[in-house]
PDB file of C-alpha atoms in Angstrom:
ATOM      1  CA  MET A   1      -6.892 -12.511   8.423  1.00 93.00           C
ATOM      2  CA  ILE A   2      -3.278 -13.637   7.963  1.00 96.00           C
ATOM      3  CA  THR A   3      -1.935 -14.949  11.276  1.00 96.00           C
ATOM      4  CA  LYS A   4       0.660 -17.314  12.733  1.00 95.00           C
ATOM      5  CA  ASP A   5      -1.869 -20.095  12.279  1.00 95.00           C
ATOM      6  CA  ASN A   6      -2.153 -19.834   8.502  1.00 96.00           C
ATOM      7  CA  ILE A   7       1.041 -18.096   7.368  1.00 97.00           C
ATOM      8  CA  LYS A   8       2.706 -21.424   6.461  1.00 96.00           C
ATOM      9  CA  ASP A   9      -0.210 -22.349   4.216  1.00 96.00           C
ATOM     10  CA  LEU A  10      -0.055 -18.911   2.631  1.00 97.00           C
ATOM     11  CA  LEU A  11       3.681 -19.238   1.933  1.00 97.00           C
ATOM     12  CA  CYS A  12       3.152 -22.616   0.296  1.00 96.00           C
ATOM     13  CA  GLN A  13       0.418 -21.109  -1.837  1.00 96.00           C
ATOM     14  CA  LEU A  14       2.786 -18.309  -2.890  1.00 96.00           C
ATOM     15  CA  GLY A  15       5.475 -20.754  -3.974  1.00 96.00           C
ATOM     16  CA  PHE A  16       7.899 -20.631  -1.062  1.00 98.00           C
ATOM     17  CA  PHE A  17      10.152 -23.646  -0.477  1.00 96.00           C
ATOM     18  CA  ASN A  18      10.991 -24.783   3.006  1.00 95.00           C
ATOM     19  CA  LYS A  19      14.008 -26.396   4.568  1.00 96.00           C
ATOM     20  CA  GLY A  20      13.007 -27.245   8.093  1.00 95.00           C
ATOM     21  CA  ASP A  21      11.635 -24.135   9.793  1.00 96.00           C
ATOM     22  CA  VAL A  22      12.898 -21.751   7.092  1.00 98.00           C
ATOM     23  CA  PHE A  23      10.741 -20.851   4.079  1.00 98.00           C
ATOM     24  CA  THR A  24      12.389 -19.026   1.159  1.00 98.00           C
ATOM     25  CA  LYS A  25      11.419 -17.655  -2.222  1.00 98.00           C
ATOM     26  CA  LYS A  26      13.728 -16.116  -4.841  1.00 97.00           C
ATOM     27  CA  PHE A  27      12.763 -13.721  -7.625  1.00 97.00           C
ATOM     28  CA  LYS A  28      15.103 -14.361 -10.536  1.00 92.00           C
ATOM     29  CA  ASN A  29      14.422 -11.205 -12.560  1.00 89.00           C
ATOM     30  CA  THR A  30      15.554  -8.820  -9.810  1.00 93.00           C
ATOM     31  CA  GLY A  31      17.710 -10.971  -7.535  1.00 93.00           C
ATOM     32  CA  ALA A  32      15.333 -10.324  -4.677  1.00 97.00           C
ATOM     33  CA  TYR A  33      14.321 -12.947  -2.141  1.00 98.00           C
ATOM     34  CA  LEU A  34      12.132 -13.307   0.947  1.00 98.00           C
ATOM     35  CA  LYS A  35      12.652 -15.575   3.917  1.00 98.00           C
ATOM     36  CA  VAL A  36      10.621 -16.631   6.945  1.00 98.00           C
ATOM     37  CA  ASP A  37      12.208 -18.351   9.926  1.00 98.00           C
ATOM     38  CA  PHE A  38       9.483 -19.910  12.058  1.00 97.00           C
ATOM     39  CA  LYS A  39      11.781 -20.964  14.873  1.00 97.00           C
ATOM     40  CA  ALA A  40      13.120 -17.430  15.328  1.00 97.00           C
ATOM     41  CA  GLU A  41       9.767 -15.901  14.247  1.00 97.00           C
ATOM     42  CA  LYS A  42      11.661 -13.642  11.877  1.00 98.00           C
ATOM     43  CA  LEU A  43      10.749 -12.091   8.524  1.00 98.00           C
ATOM     44  CA  THR A  44      13.814 -11.416   6.370  1.00 98.00           C
ATOM     45  CA  TYR A  45      14.024  -8.969   3.474  1.00 98.00           C
ATOM     46  CA  PRO A  46      16.850  -8.680   0.885  1.00 98.00           C
ATOM     47  CA  GLU A  47      18.827  -5.872   2.496  1.00 97.00           C
ATOM     48  CA  ASP A  48      22.007  -7.169   0.879  1.00 97.00           C
ATOM     49  CA  LYS A  49      20.307  -6.539  -2.484  1.00 96.00           C
ATOM     50  CA  GLY A  50      19.537  -2.906  -1.693  1.00 96.00           C
ATOM     51  CA  LEU A  51      16.223  -2.988   0.171  1.00 97.00           C
ATOM     52  CA  THR A  52      16.285  -0.645   3.176  1.00 96.00           C
ATOM     53  CA  VAL A  53      14.828  -1.601   6.559  1.00 96.00           C
ATOM     54  CA  ASN A  54      14.928   1.388   8.891  1.00 92.00           C
ATOM     55  CA  GLU A  55      13.562  -0.360  11.950  1.00 88.00           C
ATOM     56  CA  ARG A  56      12.693  -3.953  12.836  1.00 89.00           C
ATOM     57  CA  GLN A  57       9.130  -3.568  14.046  1.00 91.00           C
ATOM     58  CA  THR A  58       7.707  -5.301  10.952  1.00 93.00           C
ATOM     59  CA  CYS A  59      10.362  -8.040  10.813  1.00 96.00           C
ATOM     60  CA  ASN A  60       8.812 -10.369  13.374  1.00 97.00           C
ATOM     61  CA  PHE A  61       5.615 -12.278  14.206  1.00 97.00           C
ATOM     62  CA  LYS A  62       4.436  -9.887  16.944  1.00 95.00           C
ATOM     63  CA  GLN A  63       1.639  -8.260  14.924  1.00 96.00           C
ATOM     64  CA  ASN A  64      -0.590  -9.713  12.211  1.00 97.00           C
ATOM     65  CA  GLU A  65      -0.082  -6.501  10.252  1.00 97.00           C
ATOM     66  CA  ASN A  66       3.550  -7.549   9.719  1.00 97.00           C
ATOM     67  CA  PHE A  67       2.340 -10.482   7.629  1.00 98.00           C
ATOM     68  CA  VAL A  68       0.367  -8.063   5.446  1.00 98.00           C
ATOM     69  CA  VAL A  69       3.512  -5.983   4.887  1.00 98.00           C
ATOM     70  CA  PHE A  70       5.420  -9.156   3.980  1.00 98.00           C
ATOM     71  CA  GLU A  71       2.719 -10.306   1.556  1.00 98.00           C
ATOM     72  CA  CYS A  72       2.595  -6.853  -0.031  1.00 98.00           C
ATOM     73  CA  VAL A  73       6.366  -6.803  -0.571  1.00 98.00           C
ATOM     74  CA  HIS A  74       6.060 -10.266  -2.131  1.00 98.00           C
ATOM     75  CA  ARG A  75       3.410  -8.894  -4.475  1.00 97.00           C
ATOM     76  CA  LEU A  76       5.682  -5.996  -5.424  1.00 98.00           C
ATOM     77  CA  PHE A  77       8.590  -8.355  -6.163  1.00 98.00           C
ATOM     78  CA  GLU A  78       6.292 -10.564  -8.231  1.00 97.00           C
ATOM     79  CA  LYS A  79       5.297  -7.492 -10.201  1.00 96.00           C
ATOM     80  CA  GLY A  80       8.959  -6.693 -10.904  1.00 96.00           C
ATOM     81  CA  TYR A  81       9.896  -3.983  -8.450  1.00 97.00           C
ATOM     82  CA  LYS A  82      13.588  -3.990  -7.544  1.00 97.00           C
ATOM     83  CA  PRO A  83      14.714  -4.337  -3.923  1.00 97.00           C
ATOM     84  CA  GLU A  84      16.863  -1.204  -4.129  1.00 97.00           C
ATOM     85  CA  HIS A  85      13.730   0.849  -4.738  1.00 97.00           C
ATOM     86  CA  LEU A  86      11.908  -0.417  -1.639  1.00 97.00           C
ATOM     87  CA  GLU A  87      12.250   1.033   1.822  1.00 96.00           C
ATOM     88  CA  LEU A  88      10.469  -0.344   4.889  1.00 97.00           C
ATOM     89  CA  GLU A  89       9.476   1.681   7.919  1.00 93.00           C
ATOM     90  CA  PRO A  90      10.728   5.092   6.758  1.00 89.00           C
ATOM     91  CA  LYS A  91      10.385   7.376   9.755  1.00 79.00           C
ATOM     92  CA  TRP A  92      10.103  11.139   9.795  1.00 69.00           C
ATOM     93  CA  LYS A  93      10.605  13.619  12.581  1.00 61.00           C
ATOM     94  CA  VAL A  94       7.715  15.705  13.791  1.00 49.00           C
ATOM     95  CA  GLY A  95       7.625  18.944  11.848  1.00 50.00           C
ATOM     96  CA  HIS A  96       5.424  21.898  11.025  1.00 46.00           C
ATOM     97  CA  GLY A  97       2.036  20.737   9.837  1.00 45.00           C
ATOM     98  CA  ALA A  98       2.961  17.069  10.176  1.00 45.00           C
ATOM     99  CA  SER A  99       2.739  14.459  12.881  1.00 49.00           C
ATOM    100  CA  GLY A 100       5.865  12.499  12.003  1.00 51.00           C
ATOM    101  CA  GLY A 101       5.112   8.805  11.915  1.00 66.00           C
ATOM    102  CA  ARG A 102       6.430   5.633  10.387  1.00 82.00           C
ATOM    103  CA  ALA A 103       5.127   4.330   7.086  1.00 90.00           C
ATOM    104  CA  ASP A 104       5.169   0.662   6.101  1.00 95.00           C
ATOM    105  CA  ILE A 105       6.480   0.610   2.527  1.00 97.00           C
ATOM    106  CA  MET A 106       7.953   3.359   0.408  1.00 96.00           C
ATOM    107  CA  ILE A 107       8.754   2.834  -3.269  1.00 97.00           C
ATOM    108  CA  LYS A 108      11.423   5.147  -4.624  1.00 95.00           C
ATOM    109  CA  ASP A 109      12.257   6.263  -8.139  1.00 91.00           C
ATOM    110  CA  ASN A 110      15.674   6.079  -9.802  1.00 88.00           C
ATOM    111  CA  TRP A 111      16.721   9.253  -8.019  1.00 90.00           C
ATOM    112  CA  GLY A 112      15.888   7.869  -4.591  1.00 90.00           C
ATOM    113  CA  LYS A 113      12.801  10.033  -4.123  1.00 92.00           C
ATOM    114  CA  SER A 114       9.508   8.715  -2.786  1.00 93.00           C
ATOM    115  CA  SER A 115       7.039   7.792  -5.514  1.00 94.00           C
ATOM    116  CA  LEU A 116       4.491   5.581  -3.733  1.00 97.00           C
ATOM    117  CA  ILE A 117       3.819   5.062  -0.033  1.00 96.00           C
ATOM    118  CA  ILE A 118       1.813   2.027   1.053  1.00 97.00           C
ATOM    119  CA  GLU A 119       0.234   1.767   4.478  1.00 96.00           C
ATOM    120  CA  CYS A 120      -0.690  -1.832   5.355  1.00 97.00           C
ATOM    121  CA  LYS A 121      -3.550  -2.907   7.609  1.00 97.00           C
ATOM    122  CA  THR A 122      -5.101  -6.204   8.544  1.00 97.00           C
ATOM    123  CA  GLU A 123      -8.256  -6.980   6.606  1.00 96.00           C
ATOM    124  CA  GLY A 124     -11.511  -6.066   8.314  1.00 95.00           C
ATOM    125  CA  LYS A 125     -12.088  -3.467  11.009  1.00 96.00           C
ATOM    126  CA  GLU A 126      -8.551  -2.074  11.031  1.00 96.00           C
ATOM    127  CA  PHE A 127      -8.612  -1.510   7.266  1.00 97.00           C
ATOM    128  CA  ILE A 128     -12.115  -0.021   7.339  1.00 97.00           C
ATOM    129  CA  ASP A 129     -11.318   2.305  10.249  1.00 97.00           C
ATOM    130  CA  ALA A 130      -8.128   3.518   8.578  1.00 96.00           C
ATOM    131  CA  TRP A 131     -10.045   4.381   5.410  1.00 97.00           C
ATOM    132  CA  LYS A 132     -12.678   6.199   7.463  1.00 97.00           C
ATOM    133  CA  ARG A 133      -9.938   8.351   9.018  1.00 96.00           C
ATOM    134  CA  THR A 134      -8.518   9.005   5.560  1.00 96.00           C
ATOM    135  CA  LEU A 135     -11.873  10.245   4.314  1.00 97.00           C
ATOM    136  CA  LEU A 136     -12.371  12.333   7.452  1.00 96.00           C
ATOM    137  CA  ASN A 137      -9.059  14.164   7.700  1.00 94.00           C
ATOM    138  CA  GLY A 138      -6.414  12.367   5.634  1.00 93.00           C
ATOM    139  CA  GLY A 139      -5.334   9.998   8.384  1.00 91.00           C
ATOM    140  CA  GLN A 140      -1.795   8.615   8.334  1.00 89.00           C
ATOM    141  CA  LEU A 141      -1.501   8.686   4.547  1.00 92.00           C
ATOM    142  CA  PHE A 142      -1.582  12.440   4.125  1.00 93.00           C
ATOM    143  CA  SER A 143       0.816  12.957   7.004  1.00 89.00           C
ATOM    144  CA  TYR A 144       3.345  10.898   5.048  1.00 91.00           C
ATOM    145  CA  VAL A 145       2.778  13.040   1.964  1.00 90.00           C
ATOM    146  CA  LYS A 146       3.767  16.133   3.931  1.00 87.00           C
ATOM    147  CA  GLN A 147       6.961  14.416   5.027  1.00 86.00           C
ATOM    148  CA  ALA A 148       7.856  13.040   1.590  1.00 87.00           C
ATOM    149  CA  GLY A 149       6.678  15.760  -0.766  1.00 83.00           C
ATOM    150  CA  SER A 150       7.838  13.995  -3.925  1.00 89.00           C
ATOM    151  CA  THR A 151       5.273  11.230  -3.354  1.00 93.00           C
ATOM    152  CA  GLN A 152       2.931  10.863  -6.319  1.00 94.00           C
ATOM    153  CA  PHE A 153       0.677   8.148  -4.896  1.00 96.00           C
ATOM    154  CA  VAL A 154      -0.440   6.856  -1.509  1.00 96.00           C
ATOM    155  CA  CYS A 155      -2.134   3.541  -0.929  1.00 97.00           C
ATOM    156  CA  LEU A 156      -4.024   1.918   1.927  1.00 97.00           C
ATOM    157  CA  TYR A 157      -3.562  -1.832   1.548  1.00 98.00           C
ATOM    158  CA  ALA A 158      -4.938  -4.975   3.189  1.00 98.00           C
ATOM    159  CA  SER A 159      -4.711  -8.652   2.316  1.00 97.00           C
ATOM    160  CA  ASP A 160      -6.337 -11.824   3.541  1.00 96.00           C
ATOM    161  CA  PHE A 161      -5.971 -15.570   3.071  1.00 95.00           C
ATOM    162  CA  ILE A 162      -9.297 -17.333   2.542  1.00 93.00           C
ATOM    163  CA  ASP A 163      -9.904 -20.820   1.165  1.00 89.00           C
ATOM    164  CA  THR A 164      -6.326 -21.123  -0.184  1.00 90.00           C
ATOM    165  CA  LYS A 165      -6.621 -17.773  -1.955  1.00 93.00           C
ATOM    166  CA  VAL A 166      -4.703 -14.578  -1.215  1.00 94.00           C
ATOM    167  CA  ILE A 167      -7.066 -11.652  -1.558  1.00 94.00           C
ATOM    168  CA  ALA A 168      -5.883  -8.045  -1.672  1.00 95.00           C
ATOM    169  CA  ASN A 169      -7.907  -4.876  -1.241  1.00 96.00           C
ATOM    170  CA  TYR A 170      -6.542  -1.390  -1.574  1.00 97.00           C
ATOM    171  CA  TYR A 171      -7.396   2.261  -2.064  1.00 97.00           C
ATOM    172  CA  LEU A 172      -5.027   4.231  -4.294  1.00 97.00           C
ATOM    173  CA  ILE A 173      -4.933   8.034  -4.213  1.00 97.00           C
ATOM    174  CA  THR A 174      -3.171   9.995  -6.947  1.00 95.00           C
ATOM    175  CA  LEU A 175      -1.354  13.142  -5.826  1.00 95.00           C
ATOM    176  CA  LYS A 176      -0.448  14.387  -9.284  1.00 94.00           C
ATOM    177  CA  ASP A 177      -2.267  17.493 -10.424  1.00 95.00           C
ATOM    178  CA  ASN A 178      -4.740  17.313 -13.288  1.00 94.00           C
ATOM    179  CA  LYS A 179      -3.837  20.394 -15.293  1.00 95.00           C
ATOM    180  CA  LYS A 180      -7.003  20.319 -17.401  1.00 95.00           C
ATOM    181  CA  LEU A 181      -9.240  20.089 -14.334  1.00 95.00           C
ATOM    182  CA  LEU A 182      -7.464  22.976 -12.639  1.00 96.00           C
ATOM    183  CA  GLU A 183      -7.813  25.125 -15.779  1.00 96.00           C
ATOM    184  CA  GLU A 184     -11.532  24.343 -16.019  1.00 95.00           C
ATOM    185  CA  LYS A 185     -12.106  25.314 -12.383  1.00 95.00           C
ATOM    186  CA  ILE A 186     -10.215  28.569 -12.845  1.00 96.00           C
ATOM    187  CA  ALA A 187     -12.257  29.304 -15.995  1.00 96.00           C
ATOM    188  CA  ASP A 188     -15.407  28.803 -13.886  1.00 95.00           C
ATOM    189  CA  GLY A 189     -14.251  31.453 -11.447  1.00 96.00           C
ATOM    190  CA  GLU A 190     -12.945  29.067  -8.781  1.00 95.00           C
ATOM    191  CA  SER A 191      -9.579  29.172  -6.999  1.00 96.00           C
ATOM    192  CA  PRO A 192      -8.657  25.490  -6.800  1.00 96.00           C
ATOM    193  CA  LEU A 193      -5.901  24.404  -4.433  1.00 97.00           C
ATOM    194  CA  SER A 194      -3.393  22.295  -6.346  1.00 97.00           C
ATOM    195  CA  TYR A 195      -1.371  19.442  -4.878  1.00 95.00           C
ATOM    196  CA  LYS A 196       1.795  21.268  -5.881  1.00 95.00           C
ATOM    197  CA  LYS A 197       0.880  24.254  -3.751  1.00 96.00           C
ATOM    198  CA  ALA A 198      -0.640  22.229  -0.915  1.00 95.00           C
ATOM    199  CA  LYS A 199       2.490  20.097  -0.461  1.00 92.00           C
ATOM    200  CA  GLY A 200       4.368  23.257   0.446  1.00 91.00           C
ATOM    201  CA  LEU A 201       1.838  24.066   3.152  1.00 92.00           C
ATOM    202  CA  ASP A 202       0.358  21.817   5.859  1.00 92.00           C
ATOM    203  CA  VAL A 203      -1.163  18.343   6.015  1.00 92.00           C
ATOM    204  CA  GLU A 204      -4.600  19.904   6.260  1.00 95.00           C
ATOM    205  CA  ASP A 205      -4.034  21.723   2.969  1.00 96.00           C
ATOM    206  CA  ILE A 206      -3.018  18.536   1.155  1.00 96.00           C
ATOM    207  CA  PHE A 207      -6.185  16.896   2.436  1.00 96.00           C
ATOM    208  CA  GLN A 208      -8.268  19.923   1.374  1.00 97.00           C
ATOM    209  CA  ALA A 209      -6.806  19.728  -2.135  1.00 97.00           C
ATOM    210  CA  TRP A 210      -7.899  16.107  -2.327  1.00 97.00           C
ATOM    211  CA  LYS A 211     -11.322  16.806  -0.824  1.00 97.00           C
ATOM    212  CA  GLU A 212     -12.296  20.055  -2.527  1.00 96.00           C
ATOM    213  CA  THR A 213     -10.336  20.169  -5.773  1.00 96.00           C
ATOM    214  CA  TYR A 214     -10.369  16.453  -6.568  1.00 96.00           C
ATOM    215  CA  ALA A 215     -13.584  15.394  -4.767  1.00 96.00           C
ATOM    216  CA  GLN A 216     -11.734  12.687  -2.788  1.00 96.00           C
ATOM    217  CA  ASP A 217     -11.067  10.720  -5.959  1.00 95.00           C
ATOM    218  CA  PHE A 218      -9.485   7.285  -5.485  1.00 95.00           C
ATOM    219  CA  ALA A 219      -9.050   3.993  -7.311  1.00 95.00           C
ATOM    220  CA  THR A 220      -9.173   0.372  -6.224  1.00 95.00           C
ATOM    221  CA  LYS A 221      -6.877  -0.774  -9.035  1.00 94.00           C
ATOM    222  CA  GLY A 222      -3.675   0.522 -10.545  1.00 95.00           C
ATOM    223  CA  ILE A 223      -0.690  -1.222  -8.919  1.00 96.00           C
ATOM    224  CA  PHE A 224      -0.892  -5.003  -9.009  1.00 95.00           C
ATOM    225  CA  GLU A 225      -3.138  -5.899 -11.951  1.00 93.00           C
ATOM    226  CA  GLU A 226      -1.837  -7.979 -14.880  1.00 90.00           C
ATOM    227  CA  ASP A 227      -1.882  -5.080 -17.350  1.00 89.00           C
ATOM    228  CA  ILE A 228      -0.045  -2.728 -14.985  1.00 92.00           C
ATOM    229  CA  SER A 229       3.742  -2.862 -15.248  1.00 92.00           C
ATOM    230  CA  ALA A 230       6.067  -2.198 -12.342  1.00 94.00           C
ATOM    231  CA  TYR A 231       6.603   1.533 -11.765  1.00 93.00           C
ATOM    232  CA  GLU A 232       3.662   2.411 -14.040  1.00 92.00           C
ATOM    233  CA  ILE A 233       1.224   3.200 -11.262  1.00 93.00           C
ATOM    234  CA  GLY A 234      -2.348   4.188 -11.993  1.00 86.00           C
ATOM    235  CA  LYS A 235      -5.033   2.701 -14.189  1.00 58.00           C
ATOM    236  CA  THR A 236      -7.106   4.655 -16.677  1.00 52.00           C
ATOM    237  CA  LYS A 237      -8.816   1.921 -18.671  1.00 46.00           C
ATOM    238  CA  TYR A 238     -10.829  -1.025 -17.401  1.00 40.00           C
ATOM    239  CA  SER A 239     -11.927  -4.228 -19.079  1.00 42.00           C
ATOM    240  CA  LEU A 240     -13.892  -7.356 -18.238  1.00 38.00           C
ATOM    241  CA  LYS A 241     -10.707  -8.778 -16.689  1.00 48.00           C
ATOM    242  CA  ASP A 242     -11.123  -6.256 -13.890  1.00 42.00           C
ATOM    243  CA  LEU A 243     -14.468  -7.736 -12.852  1.00 41.00           C
ATOM    244  CA  ASN A 244     -14.315 -10.340 -10.095  1.00 44.00           C
ATOM    245  CA  THR A 245     -16.885 -13.005  -9.285  1.00 42.00           C
ATOM    246  CA  ILE A 246     -18.109 -12.468  -5.748  1.00 41.00           C
ATOM    247  CA  SER A 247     -20.157 -14.545  -3.345  1.00 41.00           C
ATOM    248  CA  SER A 248     -23.035 -13.564  -1.085  1.00 40.00           C
ATOM    249  CA  ASN A 249     -20.543 -13.371   1.776  1.00 43.00           C
ATOM    250  CA  ASP A 250     -18.516 -10.830  -0.201  1.00 44.00           C
ATOM    251  CA  ILE A 251     -21.643  -8.754  -0.818  1.00 38.00           C
ATOM    252  CA  GLN A 252     -22.570  -8.796   2.857  1.00 42.00           C
ATOM    253  CA  GLY A 253     -19.023  -7.863   3.790  1.00 44.00           C
ATOM    254  CA  LYS A 254     -18.975  -4.889   1.425  1.00 40.00           C
ATOM    255  CA  TYR A 255     -22.407  -3.790   2.621  1.00 38.00           C
ATOM    256  CA  HIS A 256     -21.130  -3.817   6.195  1.00 42.00           C
ATOM    257  CA  GLU A 257     -17.966  -1.939   5.145  1.00 44.00           C
ATOM    258  CA  PHE A 258     -19.853   0.890   3.455  1.00 40.00           C
ATOM    259  CA  ALA A 259     -22.385   1.050   6.260  1.00 42.00           C
ATOM    260  CA  THR A 260     -19.567   1.424   8.740  1.00 41.00           C
ATOM    261  CA  ILE A 261     -17.955   4.186   6.711  1.00 42.00           C
ATOM    262  CA  ILE A 262     -21.257   6.067   6.432  1.00 41.00           C
TER     263      ILE A 262
END
């Protein structure tokens, strides 16, 4: 887990430079930067470059989850996302069929509409429990989809810092309709619920579209890999580069994760 105790080591690993208690990293291609002030316990994002921070709940050291949000934004900047397309802590009012809520990261398109929403969790139980809720009823992720209907993808994200390595895990759900699949189901006499229709209804309907029409399909790659460019979300082809060497501890951890979900 990323905590106050190891965040300095993580920043050094990520290429931050420090001047006293302040660690900074600049991203030349986009003009973005990130800054951590350990004396003030403050996480600073490039708002002067266009990034939007709606609230300040993730801009401090109070929760370990805030470090995951910070690391995820760093990963997005490394990939080439522009600060003006990132919005932190977008908050929606409670409405019909939705529970309101506050997301962690929203990536917008050139027209300012939501394209990808990322919900960050600390690695371990919090991440596992959040995915269990997603499988059960859609959890927080599908509530955000109701609020930001233009969203094409939602992602549950966690990262950790182990043995000088930053490790990310995520589940990516596509909310774009598969026209061919829908046509095949209709030809078979079914009445599939599309995402397009479900987004105009309630949260429960969006979840049902994912569960019944798309069999709760998800991916664990498609945002941050080397062959995925910024803004080109989703991965359709896999190669040997996508295979990771894992240890016995990793295997035991995954076994425990799936057992918990079941």
